[in-house]
PDB file of C-alpha atoms in Angstrom:
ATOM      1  CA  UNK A   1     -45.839 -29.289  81.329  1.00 82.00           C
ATOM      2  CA  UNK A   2     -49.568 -29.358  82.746  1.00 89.00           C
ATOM      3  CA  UNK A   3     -51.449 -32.960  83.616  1.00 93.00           C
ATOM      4  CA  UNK A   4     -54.949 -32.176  83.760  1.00 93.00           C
ATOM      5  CA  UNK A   5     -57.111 -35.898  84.475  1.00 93.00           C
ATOM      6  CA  UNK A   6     -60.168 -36.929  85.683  1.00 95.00           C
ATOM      7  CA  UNK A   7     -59.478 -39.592  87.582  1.00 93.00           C
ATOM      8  CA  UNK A   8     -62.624 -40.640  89.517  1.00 92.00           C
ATOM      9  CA  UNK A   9     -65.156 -37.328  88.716  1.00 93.00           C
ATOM     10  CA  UNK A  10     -69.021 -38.354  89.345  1.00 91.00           C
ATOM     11  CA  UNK A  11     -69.519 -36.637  85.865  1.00 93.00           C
ATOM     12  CA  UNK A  12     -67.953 -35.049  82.950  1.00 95.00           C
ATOM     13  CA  UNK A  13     -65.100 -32.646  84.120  1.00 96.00           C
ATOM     14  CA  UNK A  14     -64.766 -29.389  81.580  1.00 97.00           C
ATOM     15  CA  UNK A  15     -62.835 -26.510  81.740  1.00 97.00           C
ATOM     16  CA  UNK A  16     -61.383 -23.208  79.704  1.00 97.00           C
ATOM     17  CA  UNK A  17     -58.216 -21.928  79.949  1.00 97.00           C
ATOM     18  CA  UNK A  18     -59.462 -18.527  79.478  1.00 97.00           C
ATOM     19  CA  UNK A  19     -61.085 -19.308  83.036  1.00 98.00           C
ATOM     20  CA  UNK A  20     -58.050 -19.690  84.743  1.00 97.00           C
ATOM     21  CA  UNK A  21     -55.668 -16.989  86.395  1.00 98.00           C
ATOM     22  CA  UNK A  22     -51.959 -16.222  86.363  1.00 97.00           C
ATOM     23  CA  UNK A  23     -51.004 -13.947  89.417  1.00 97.00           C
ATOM     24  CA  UNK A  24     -47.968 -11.946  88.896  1.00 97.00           C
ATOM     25  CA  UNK A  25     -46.486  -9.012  91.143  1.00 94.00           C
ATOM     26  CA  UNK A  26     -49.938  -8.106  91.193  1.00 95.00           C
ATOM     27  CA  UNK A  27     -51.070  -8.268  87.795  1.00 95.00           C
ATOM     28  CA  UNK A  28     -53.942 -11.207  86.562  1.00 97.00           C
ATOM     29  CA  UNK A  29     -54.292 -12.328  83.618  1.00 96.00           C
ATOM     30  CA  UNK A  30     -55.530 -15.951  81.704  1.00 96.00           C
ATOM     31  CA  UNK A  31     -52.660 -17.694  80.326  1.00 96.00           C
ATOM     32  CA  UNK A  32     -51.284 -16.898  77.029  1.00 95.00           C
ATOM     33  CA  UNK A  33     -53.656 -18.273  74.593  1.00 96.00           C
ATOM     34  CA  UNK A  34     -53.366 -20.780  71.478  1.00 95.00           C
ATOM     35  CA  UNK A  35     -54.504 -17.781  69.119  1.00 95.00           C
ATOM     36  CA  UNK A  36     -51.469 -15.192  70.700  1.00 95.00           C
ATOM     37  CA  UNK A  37     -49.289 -17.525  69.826  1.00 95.00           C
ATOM     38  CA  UNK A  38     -50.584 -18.404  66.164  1.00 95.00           C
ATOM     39  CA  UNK A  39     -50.612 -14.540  65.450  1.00 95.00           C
ATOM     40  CA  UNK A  40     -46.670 -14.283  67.050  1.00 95.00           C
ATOM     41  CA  UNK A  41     -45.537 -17.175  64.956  1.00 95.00           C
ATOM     42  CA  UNK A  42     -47.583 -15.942  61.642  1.00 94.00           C
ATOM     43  CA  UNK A  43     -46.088 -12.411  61.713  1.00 96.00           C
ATOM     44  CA  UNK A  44     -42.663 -14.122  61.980  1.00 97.00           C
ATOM     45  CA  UNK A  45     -43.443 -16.302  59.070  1.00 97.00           C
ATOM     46  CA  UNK A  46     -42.761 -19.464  60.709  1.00 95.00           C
ATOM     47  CA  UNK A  47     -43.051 -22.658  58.363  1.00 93.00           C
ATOM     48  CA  UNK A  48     -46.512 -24.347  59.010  1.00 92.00           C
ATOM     49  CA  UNK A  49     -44.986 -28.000  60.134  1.00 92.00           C
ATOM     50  CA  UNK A  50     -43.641 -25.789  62.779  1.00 94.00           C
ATOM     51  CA  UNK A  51     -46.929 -24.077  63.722  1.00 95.00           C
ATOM     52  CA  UNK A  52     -48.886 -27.092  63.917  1.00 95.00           C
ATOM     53  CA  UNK A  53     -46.317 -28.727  66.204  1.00 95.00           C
ATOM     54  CA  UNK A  54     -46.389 -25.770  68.722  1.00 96.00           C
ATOM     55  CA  UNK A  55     -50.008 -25.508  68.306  1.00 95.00           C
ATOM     56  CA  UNK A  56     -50.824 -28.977  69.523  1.00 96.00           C
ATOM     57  CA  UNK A  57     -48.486 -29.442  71.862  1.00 96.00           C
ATOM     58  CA  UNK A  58     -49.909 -26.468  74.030  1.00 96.00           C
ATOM     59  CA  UNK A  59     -52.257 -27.477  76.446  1.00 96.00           C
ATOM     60  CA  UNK A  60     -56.071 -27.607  75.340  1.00 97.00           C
ATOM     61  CA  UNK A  61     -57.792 -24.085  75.298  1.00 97.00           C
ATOM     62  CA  UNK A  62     -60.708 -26.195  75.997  1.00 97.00           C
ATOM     63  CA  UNK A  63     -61.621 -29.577  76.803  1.00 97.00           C
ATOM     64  CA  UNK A  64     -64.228 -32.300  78.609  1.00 96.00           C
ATOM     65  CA  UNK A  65     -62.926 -35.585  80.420  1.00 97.00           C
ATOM     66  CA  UNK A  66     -64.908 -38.376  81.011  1.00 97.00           C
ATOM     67  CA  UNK A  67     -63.182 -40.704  83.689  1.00 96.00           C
ATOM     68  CA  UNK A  68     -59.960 -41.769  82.624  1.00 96.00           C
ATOM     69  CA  UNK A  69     -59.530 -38.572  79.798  1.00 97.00           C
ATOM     70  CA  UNK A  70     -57.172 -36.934  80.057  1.00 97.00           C
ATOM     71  CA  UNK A  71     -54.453 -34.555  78.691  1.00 96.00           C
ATOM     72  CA  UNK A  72     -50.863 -33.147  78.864  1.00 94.00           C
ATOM     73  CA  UNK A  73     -49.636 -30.126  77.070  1.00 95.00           C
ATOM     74  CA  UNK A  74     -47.922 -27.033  77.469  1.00 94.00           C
ATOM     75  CA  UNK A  75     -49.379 -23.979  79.628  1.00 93.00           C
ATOM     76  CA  UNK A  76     -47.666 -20.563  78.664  1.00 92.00           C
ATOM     77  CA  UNK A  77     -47.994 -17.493  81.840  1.00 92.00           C
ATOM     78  CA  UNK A  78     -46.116 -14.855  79.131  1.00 89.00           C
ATOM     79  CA  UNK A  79     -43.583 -14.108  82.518  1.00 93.00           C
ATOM     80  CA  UNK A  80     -39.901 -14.501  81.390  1.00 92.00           C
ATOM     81  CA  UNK A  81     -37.532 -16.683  83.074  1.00 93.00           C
ATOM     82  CA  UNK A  82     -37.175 -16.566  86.964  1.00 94.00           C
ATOM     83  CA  UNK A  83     -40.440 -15.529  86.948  1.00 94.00           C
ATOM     84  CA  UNK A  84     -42.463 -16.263  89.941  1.00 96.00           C
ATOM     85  CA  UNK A  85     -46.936 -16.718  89.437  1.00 97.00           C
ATOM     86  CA  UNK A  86     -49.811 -18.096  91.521  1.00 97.00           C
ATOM     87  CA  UNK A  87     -52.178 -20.279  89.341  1.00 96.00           C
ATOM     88  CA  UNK A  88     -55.510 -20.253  89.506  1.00 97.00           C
ATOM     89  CA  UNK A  89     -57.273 -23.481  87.727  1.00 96.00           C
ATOM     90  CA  UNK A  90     -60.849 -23.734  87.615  1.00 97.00           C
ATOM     91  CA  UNK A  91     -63.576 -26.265  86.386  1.00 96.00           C
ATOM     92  CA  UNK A  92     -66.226 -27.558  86.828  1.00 97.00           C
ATOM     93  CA  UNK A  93     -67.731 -31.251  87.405  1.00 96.00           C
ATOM     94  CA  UNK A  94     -71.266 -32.064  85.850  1.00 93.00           C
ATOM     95  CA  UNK A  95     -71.854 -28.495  86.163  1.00 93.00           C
ATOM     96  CA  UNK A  96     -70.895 -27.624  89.837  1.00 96.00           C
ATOM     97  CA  UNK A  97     -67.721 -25.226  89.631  1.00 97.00           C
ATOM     98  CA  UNK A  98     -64.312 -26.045  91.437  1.00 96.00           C
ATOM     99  CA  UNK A  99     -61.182 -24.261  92.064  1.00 96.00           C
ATOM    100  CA  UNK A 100     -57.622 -24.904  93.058  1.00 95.00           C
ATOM    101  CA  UNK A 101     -54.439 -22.606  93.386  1.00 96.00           C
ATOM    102  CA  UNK A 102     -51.193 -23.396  93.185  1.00 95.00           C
ATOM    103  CA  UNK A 103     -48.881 -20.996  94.632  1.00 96.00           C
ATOM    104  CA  UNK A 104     -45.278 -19.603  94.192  1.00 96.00           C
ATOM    105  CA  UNK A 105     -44.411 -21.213  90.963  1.00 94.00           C
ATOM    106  CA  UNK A 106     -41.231 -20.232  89.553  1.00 94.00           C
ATOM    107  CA  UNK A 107     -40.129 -20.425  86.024  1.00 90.00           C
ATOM    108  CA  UNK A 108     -37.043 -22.395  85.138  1.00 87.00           C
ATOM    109  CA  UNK A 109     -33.940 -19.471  83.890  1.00 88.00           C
TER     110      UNK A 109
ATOM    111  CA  UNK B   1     -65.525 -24.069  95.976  1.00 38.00           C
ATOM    112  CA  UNK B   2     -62.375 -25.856  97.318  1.00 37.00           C
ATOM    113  CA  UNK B   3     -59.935 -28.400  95.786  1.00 39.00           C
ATOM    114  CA  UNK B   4     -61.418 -31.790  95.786  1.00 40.00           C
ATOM    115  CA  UNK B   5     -59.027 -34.039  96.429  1.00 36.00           C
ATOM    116  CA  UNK B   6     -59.098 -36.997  94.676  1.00 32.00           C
ATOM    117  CA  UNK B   7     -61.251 -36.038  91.574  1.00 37.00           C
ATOM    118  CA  UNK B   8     -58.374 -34.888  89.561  1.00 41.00           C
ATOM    119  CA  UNK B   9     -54.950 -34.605  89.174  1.00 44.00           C
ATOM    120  CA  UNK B  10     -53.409 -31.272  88.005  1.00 51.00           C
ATOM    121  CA  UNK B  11     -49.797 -31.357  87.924  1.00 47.00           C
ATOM    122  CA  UNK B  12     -47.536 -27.755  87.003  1.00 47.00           C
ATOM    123  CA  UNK B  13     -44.353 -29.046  86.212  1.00 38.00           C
ATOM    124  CA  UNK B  14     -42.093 -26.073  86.336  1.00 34.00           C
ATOM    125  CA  UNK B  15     -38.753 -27.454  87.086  1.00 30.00           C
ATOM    126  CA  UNK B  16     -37.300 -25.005  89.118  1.00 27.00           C
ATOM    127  CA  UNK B  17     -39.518 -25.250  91.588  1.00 31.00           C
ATOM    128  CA  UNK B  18     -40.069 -29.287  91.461  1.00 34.00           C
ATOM    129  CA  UNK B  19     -36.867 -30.953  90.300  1.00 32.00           C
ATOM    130  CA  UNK B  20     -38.576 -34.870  90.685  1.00 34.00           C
ATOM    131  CA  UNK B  21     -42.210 -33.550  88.518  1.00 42.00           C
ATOM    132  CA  UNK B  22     -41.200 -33.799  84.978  1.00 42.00           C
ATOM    133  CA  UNK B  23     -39.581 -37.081  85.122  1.00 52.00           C
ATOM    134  CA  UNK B  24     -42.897 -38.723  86.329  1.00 73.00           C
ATOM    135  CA  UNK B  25     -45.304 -40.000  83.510  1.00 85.00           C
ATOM    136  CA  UNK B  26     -49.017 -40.006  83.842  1.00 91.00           C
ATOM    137  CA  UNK B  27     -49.999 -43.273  83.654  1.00 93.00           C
ATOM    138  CA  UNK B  28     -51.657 -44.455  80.753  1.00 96.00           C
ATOM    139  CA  UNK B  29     -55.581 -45.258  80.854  1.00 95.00           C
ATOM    140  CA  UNK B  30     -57.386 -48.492  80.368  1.00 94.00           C
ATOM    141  CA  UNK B  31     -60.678 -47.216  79.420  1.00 94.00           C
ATOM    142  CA  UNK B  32     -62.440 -46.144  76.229  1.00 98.00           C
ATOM    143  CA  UNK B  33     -65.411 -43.493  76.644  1.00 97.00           C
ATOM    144  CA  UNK B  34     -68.899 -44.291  75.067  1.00 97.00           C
ATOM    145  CA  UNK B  35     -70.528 -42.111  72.407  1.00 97.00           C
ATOM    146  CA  UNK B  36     -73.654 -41.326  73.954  1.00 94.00           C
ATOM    147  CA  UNK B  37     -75.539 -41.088  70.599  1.00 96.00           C
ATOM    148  CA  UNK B  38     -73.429 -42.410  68.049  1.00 97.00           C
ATOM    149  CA  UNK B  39     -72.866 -40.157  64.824  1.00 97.00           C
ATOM    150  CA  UNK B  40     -71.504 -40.875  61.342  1.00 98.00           C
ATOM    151  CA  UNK B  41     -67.783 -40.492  61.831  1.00 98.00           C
ATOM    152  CA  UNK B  42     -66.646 -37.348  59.768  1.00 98.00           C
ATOM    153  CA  UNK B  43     -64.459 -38.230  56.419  1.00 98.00           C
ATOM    154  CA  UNK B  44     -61.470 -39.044  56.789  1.00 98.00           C
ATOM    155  CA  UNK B  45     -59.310 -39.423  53.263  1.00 98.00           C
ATOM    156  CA  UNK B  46     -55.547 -39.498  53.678  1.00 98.00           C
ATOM    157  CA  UNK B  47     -52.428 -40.837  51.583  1.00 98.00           C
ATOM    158  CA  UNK B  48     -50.126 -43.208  53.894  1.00 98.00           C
ATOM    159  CA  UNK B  49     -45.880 -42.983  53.954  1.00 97.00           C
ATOM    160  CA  UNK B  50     -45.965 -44.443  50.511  1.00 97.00           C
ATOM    161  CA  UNK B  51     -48.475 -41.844  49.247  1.00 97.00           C
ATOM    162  CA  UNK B  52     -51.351 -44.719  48.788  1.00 98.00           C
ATOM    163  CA  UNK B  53     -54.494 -43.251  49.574  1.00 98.00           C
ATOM    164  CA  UNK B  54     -57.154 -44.360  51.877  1.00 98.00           C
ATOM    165  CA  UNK B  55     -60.929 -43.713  52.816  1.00 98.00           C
ATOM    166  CA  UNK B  56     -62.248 -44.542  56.060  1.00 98.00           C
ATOM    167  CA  UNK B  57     -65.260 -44.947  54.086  1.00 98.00           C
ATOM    168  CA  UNK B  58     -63.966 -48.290  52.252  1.00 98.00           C
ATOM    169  CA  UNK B  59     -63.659 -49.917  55.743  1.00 98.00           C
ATOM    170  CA  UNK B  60     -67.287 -49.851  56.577  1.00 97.00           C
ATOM    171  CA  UNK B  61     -68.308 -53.657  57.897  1.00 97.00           C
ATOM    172  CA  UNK B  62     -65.237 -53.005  60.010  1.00 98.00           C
ATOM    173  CA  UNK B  63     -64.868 -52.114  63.402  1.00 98.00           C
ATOM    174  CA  UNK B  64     -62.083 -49.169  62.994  1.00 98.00           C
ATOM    175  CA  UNK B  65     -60.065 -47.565  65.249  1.00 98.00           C
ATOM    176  CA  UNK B  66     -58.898 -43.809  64.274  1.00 98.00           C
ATOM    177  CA  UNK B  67     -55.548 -42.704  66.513  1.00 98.00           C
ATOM    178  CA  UNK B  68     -54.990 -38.775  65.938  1.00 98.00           C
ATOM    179  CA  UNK B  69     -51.155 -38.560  66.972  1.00 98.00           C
ATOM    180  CA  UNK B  70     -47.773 -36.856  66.146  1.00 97.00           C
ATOM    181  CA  UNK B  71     -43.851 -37.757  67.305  1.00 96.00           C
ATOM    182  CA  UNK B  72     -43.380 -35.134  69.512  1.00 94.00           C
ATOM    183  CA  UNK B  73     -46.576 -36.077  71.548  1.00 95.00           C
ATOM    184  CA  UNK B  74     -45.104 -37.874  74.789  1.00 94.00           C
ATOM    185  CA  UNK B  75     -48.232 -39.980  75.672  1.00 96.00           C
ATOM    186  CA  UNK B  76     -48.894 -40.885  71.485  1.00 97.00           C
ATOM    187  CA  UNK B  77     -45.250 -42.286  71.832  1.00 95.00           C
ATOM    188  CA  UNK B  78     -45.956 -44.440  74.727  1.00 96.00           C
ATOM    189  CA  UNK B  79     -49.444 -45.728  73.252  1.00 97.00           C
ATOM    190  CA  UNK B  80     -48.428 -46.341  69.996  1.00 97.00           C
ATOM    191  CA  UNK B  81     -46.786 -49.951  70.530  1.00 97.00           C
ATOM    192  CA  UNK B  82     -50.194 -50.996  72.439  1.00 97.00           C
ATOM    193  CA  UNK B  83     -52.461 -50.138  69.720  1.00 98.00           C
ATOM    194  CA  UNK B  84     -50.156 -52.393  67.270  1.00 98.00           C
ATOM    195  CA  UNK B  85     -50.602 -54.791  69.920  1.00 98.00           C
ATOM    196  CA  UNK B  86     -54.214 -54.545  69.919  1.00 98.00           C
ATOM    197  CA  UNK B  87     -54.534 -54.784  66.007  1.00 98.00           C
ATOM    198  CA  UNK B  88     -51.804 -57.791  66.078  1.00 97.00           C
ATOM    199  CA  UNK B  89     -54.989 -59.509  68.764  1.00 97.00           C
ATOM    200  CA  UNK B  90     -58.157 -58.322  66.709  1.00 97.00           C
ATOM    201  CA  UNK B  91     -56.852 -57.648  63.146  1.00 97.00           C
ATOM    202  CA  UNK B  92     -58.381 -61.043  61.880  1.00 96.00           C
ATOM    203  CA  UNK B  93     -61.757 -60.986  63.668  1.00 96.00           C
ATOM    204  CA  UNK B  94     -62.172 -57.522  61.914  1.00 97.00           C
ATOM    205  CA  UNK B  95     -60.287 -54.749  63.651  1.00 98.00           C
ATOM    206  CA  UNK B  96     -58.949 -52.262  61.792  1.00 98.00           C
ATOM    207  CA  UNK B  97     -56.405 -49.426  62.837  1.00 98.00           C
ATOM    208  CA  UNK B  98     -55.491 -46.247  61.468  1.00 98.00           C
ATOM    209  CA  UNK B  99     -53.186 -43.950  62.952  1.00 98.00           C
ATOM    210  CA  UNK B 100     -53.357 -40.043  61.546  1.00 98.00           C
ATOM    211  CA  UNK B 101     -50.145 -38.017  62.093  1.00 98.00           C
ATOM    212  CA  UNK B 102     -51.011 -34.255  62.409  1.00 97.00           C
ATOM    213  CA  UNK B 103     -48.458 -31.680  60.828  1.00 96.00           C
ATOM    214  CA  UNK B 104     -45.730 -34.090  60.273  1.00 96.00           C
ATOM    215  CA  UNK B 105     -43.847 -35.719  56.637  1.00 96.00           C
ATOM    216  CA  UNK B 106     -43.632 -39.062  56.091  1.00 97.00           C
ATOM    217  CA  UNK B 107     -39.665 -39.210  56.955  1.00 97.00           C
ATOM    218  CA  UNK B 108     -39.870 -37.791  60.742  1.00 96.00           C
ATOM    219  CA  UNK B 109     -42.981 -40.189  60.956  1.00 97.00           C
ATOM    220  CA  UNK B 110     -41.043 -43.108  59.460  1.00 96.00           C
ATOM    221  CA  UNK B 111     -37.967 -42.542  61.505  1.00 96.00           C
ATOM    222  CA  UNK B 112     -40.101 -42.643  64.766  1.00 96.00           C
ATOM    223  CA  UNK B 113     -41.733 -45.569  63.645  1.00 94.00           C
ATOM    224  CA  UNK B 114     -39.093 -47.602  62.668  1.00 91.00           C
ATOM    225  CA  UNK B 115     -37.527 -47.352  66.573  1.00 92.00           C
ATOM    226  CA  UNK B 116     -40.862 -48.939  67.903  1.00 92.00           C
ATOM    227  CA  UNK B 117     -40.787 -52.523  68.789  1.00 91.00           C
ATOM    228  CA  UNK B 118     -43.670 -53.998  67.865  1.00 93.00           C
ATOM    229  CA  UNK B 119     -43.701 -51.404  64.811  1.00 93.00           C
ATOM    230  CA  UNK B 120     -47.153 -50.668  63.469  1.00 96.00           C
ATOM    231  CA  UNK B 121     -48.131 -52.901  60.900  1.00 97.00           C
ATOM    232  CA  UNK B 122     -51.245 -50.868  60.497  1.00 98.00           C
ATOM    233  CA  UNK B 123     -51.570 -47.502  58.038  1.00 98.00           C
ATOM    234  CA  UNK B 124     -49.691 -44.397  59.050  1.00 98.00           C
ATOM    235  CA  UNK B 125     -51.616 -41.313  57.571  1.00 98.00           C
ATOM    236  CA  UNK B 126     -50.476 -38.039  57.163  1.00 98.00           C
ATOM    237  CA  UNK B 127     -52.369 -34.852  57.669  1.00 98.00           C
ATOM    238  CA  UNK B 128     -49.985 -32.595  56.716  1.00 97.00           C
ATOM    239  CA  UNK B 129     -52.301 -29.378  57.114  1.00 96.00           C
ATOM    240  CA  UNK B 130     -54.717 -30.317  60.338  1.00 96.00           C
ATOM    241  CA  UNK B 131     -57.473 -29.909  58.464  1.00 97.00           C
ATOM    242  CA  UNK B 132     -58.628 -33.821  59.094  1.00 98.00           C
ATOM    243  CA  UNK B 133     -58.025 -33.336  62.490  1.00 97.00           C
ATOM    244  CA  UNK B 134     -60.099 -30.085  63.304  1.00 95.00           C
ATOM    245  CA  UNK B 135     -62.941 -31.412  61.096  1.00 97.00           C
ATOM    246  CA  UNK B 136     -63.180 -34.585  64.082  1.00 98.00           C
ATOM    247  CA  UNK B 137     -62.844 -32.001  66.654  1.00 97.00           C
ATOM    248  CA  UNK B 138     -59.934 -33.254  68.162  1.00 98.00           C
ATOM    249  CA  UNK B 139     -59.152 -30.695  70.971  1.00 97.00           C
ATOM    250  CA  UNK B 140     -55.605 -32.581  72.491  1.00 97.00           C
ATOM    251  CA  UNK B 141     -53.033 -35.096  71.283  1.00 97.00           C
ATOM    252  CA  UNK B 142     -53.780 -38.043  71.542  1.00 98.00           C
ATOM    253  CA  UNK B 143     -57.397 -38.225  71.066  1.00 98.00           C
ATOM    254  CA  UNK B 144     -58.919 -41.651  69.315  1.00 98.00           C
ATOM    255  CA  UNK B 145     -61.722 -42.603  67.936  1.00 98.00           C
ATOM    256  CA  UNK B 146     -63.964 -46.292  67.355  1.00 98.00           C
ATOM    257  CA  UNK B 147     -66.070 -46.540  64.322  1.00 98.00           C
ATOM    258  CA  UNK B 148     -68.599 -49.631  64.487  1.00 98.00           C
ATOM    259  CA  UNK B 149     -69.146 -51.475  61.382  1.00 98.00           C
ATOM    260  CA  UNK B 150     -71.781 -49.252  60.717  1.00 97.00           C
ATOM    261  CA  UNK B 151     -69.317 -46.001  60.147  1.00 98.00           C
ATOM    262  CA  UNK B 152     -70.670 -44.565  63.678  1.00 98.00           C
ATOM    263  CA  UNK B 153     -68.210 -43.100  66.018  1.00 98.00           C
ATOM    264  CA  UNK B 154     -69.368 -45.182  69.120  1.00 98.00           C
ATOM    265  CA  UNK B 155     -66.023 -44.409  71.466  1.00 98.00           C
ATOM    266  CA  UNK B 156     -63.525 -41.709  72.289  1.00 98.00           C
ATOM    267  CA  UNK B 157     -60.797 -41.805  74.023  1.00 98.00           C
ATOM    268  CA  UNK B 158     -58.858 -38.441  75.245  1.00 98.00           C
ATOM    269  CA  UNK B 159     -55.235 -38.923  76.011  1.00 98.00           C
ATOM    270  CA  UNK B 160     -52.930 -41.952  75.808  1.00 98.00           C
ATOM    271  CA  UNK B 161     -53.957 -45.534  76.479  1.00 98.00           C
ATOM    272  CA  UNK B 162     -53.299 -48.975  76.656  1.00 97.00           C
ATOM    273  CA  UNK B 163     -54.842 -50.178  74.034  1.00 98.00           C
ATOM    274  CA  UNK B 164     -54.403 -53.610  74.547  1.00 97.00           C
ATOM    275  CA  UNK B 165     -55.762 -53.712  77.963  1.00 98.00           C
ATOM    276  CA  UNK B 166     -57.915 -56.179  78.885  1.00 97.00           C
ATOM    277  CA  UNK B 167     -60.719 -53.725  79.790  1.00 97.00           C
ATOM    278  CA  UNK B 168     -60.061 -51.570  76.081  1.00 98.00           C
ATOM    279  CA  UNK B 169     -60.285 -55.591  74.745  1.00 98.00           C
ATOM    280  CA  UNK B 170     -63.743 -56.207  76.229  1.00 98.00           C
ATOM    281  CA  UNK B 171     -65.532 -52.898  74.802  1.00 98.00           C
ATOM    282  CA  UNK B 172     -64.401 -53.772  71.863  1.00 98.00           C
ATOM    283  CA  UNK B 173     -65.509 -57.357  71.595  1.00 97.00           C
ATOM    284  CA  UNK B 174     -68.951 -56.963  71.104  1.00 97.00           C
ATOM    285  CA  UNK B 175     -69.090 -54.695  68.127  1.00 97.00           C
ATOM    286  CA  UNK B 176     -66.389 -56.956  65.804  1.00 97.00           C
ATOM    287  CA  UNK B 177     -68.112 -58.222  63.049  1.00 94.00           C
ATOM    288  CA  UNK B 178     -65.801 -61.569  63.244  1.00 75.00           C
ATOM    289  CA  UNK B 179     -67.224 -62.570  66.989  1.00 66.00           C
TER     290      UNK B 179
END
């Protein structure tokens, strides 16, 4: 689960997934995206109630806070279980860029 | 560029690697976000549980508030009995609430419903395909939205809330039509 909040921002916080960075045994790469997943679950004919739910319960591809917006949702690396990333999250804040990293995740087995 | 501490919070909950993480919830907000330049609010025509239909568009002279929601969304759970609260305080000086389920039938939403204590009192909508929901541009559940009396979208409010906050309250006070 990923929290993502703006808090106490002196502007509009914004940011796209597509920005941010998995790090893997030496491989980058954004994490997987809303539209992977619709293709996945489309070619395996997945009933649409079920789509939708998965859909919006990922984390936003995209989004702006103003203070006190916020969001929680599911962020997909594509590593299996065990698997152990560096993330990479980046936005901005009226305009001016930011970035954080948070290191040595590991994914639950 | 650094981490500003403070700003935000970004919390990976990956439970192997923070056993405590998942089990704490983001606290709710008390705040709704004004519209810069308010817009007409898009259409919004959906059937309730019972299959009666209703237009957003009949409520003009109304000051409306649109919740975009599902079941399965953690913070639209924990909203939900604040926003019945908040129509139980307002519903008579002209508030009117509207909850829209995305993707969901009318027995998951009922079954849900029916556990909440205060339950809503106010229409549950179903928009079984999205569509409603993409044409407001809702990017995250639960985003909501306050249409003045005029049918302009004149707040927003990304993720969950408590509705009947004192602070929500006093934005809303000046726009009822029943002051």
């Amino acid at each position: 689960m990923t929290v993502l909040r703006n808090d106490a921002a002196p502007g509009e916080l914004s940011f796209r997934l597509a920005d941010w960075t998995v790090q893997s045994e030496g491989q980058a790469r954004p994490p997987k995206s809303v539209d992977e997943w619709a293709a996945q679950w489309r070619a395996l004919g997945l009933a649409e109630a079920a789509r939708i739910a998965f859909r919006w319960a990922q984390f936003p591809p995209e989004q702006e806070y103003a203070v006190g917006e916020w969001n929680q949702g599911m962020l997909t690396t594509g590593l299996p279980p065990g698997g152990r990333f560096d993330l990479i999250a980046r936005w901005t804040v009226a305009g001016k860029p930011y970035e954080g990293k948070l290191e040595n995740v590991v994914c639950a087995r | 560029m650094g981490m500003k501490r403070g700003l935000f919070g970004l919390l990976l909950a990956c439970i192997a690697a923070f056993p405590g993480a998942a089990a704490d919830l983001p606290p709710l907000t008390h705040g709704l976000t004004p519209v810069a330049e308010p817009k007409p609010a898009p259409a919004l025509r959906l059937a309730d549980l019972d299959g009666k239909p209703h237009d957003l568009a009949d409520l003009r002279g109304k000051l409306v508030v649109v919740n975009f929601w599902a079941t399965w969304c953690p913070p639209c759970r924990r909203e939900m009995p604040s926003l019945e609260h908040l129509n139980q305080r307002l519903q008579a000086r002209g508030l009117k609430a509207l909850a829209v389920d995305v993707g969901e039938d009318a027995d998951t939403v009922f079954s849900f419903t029916g556990q909440l204590e205060p339950a809503p009192t106010f229409p549950l909508l179903l928009d079984r395909d999205s569509q409603t929901m993409q044409r407001w541009k809702v990017k995250g559940l639960p985003t909501t939205f306050v249409i003045d009396p005029q049918g302009r979208v004149i707040y927003r409010a990304v993720g969950g809330r408590e509705f009947d906050h004192d602070a929500v309250v006093g934005q809303l006070l000046p726009y009822l039509p029943g002051r």
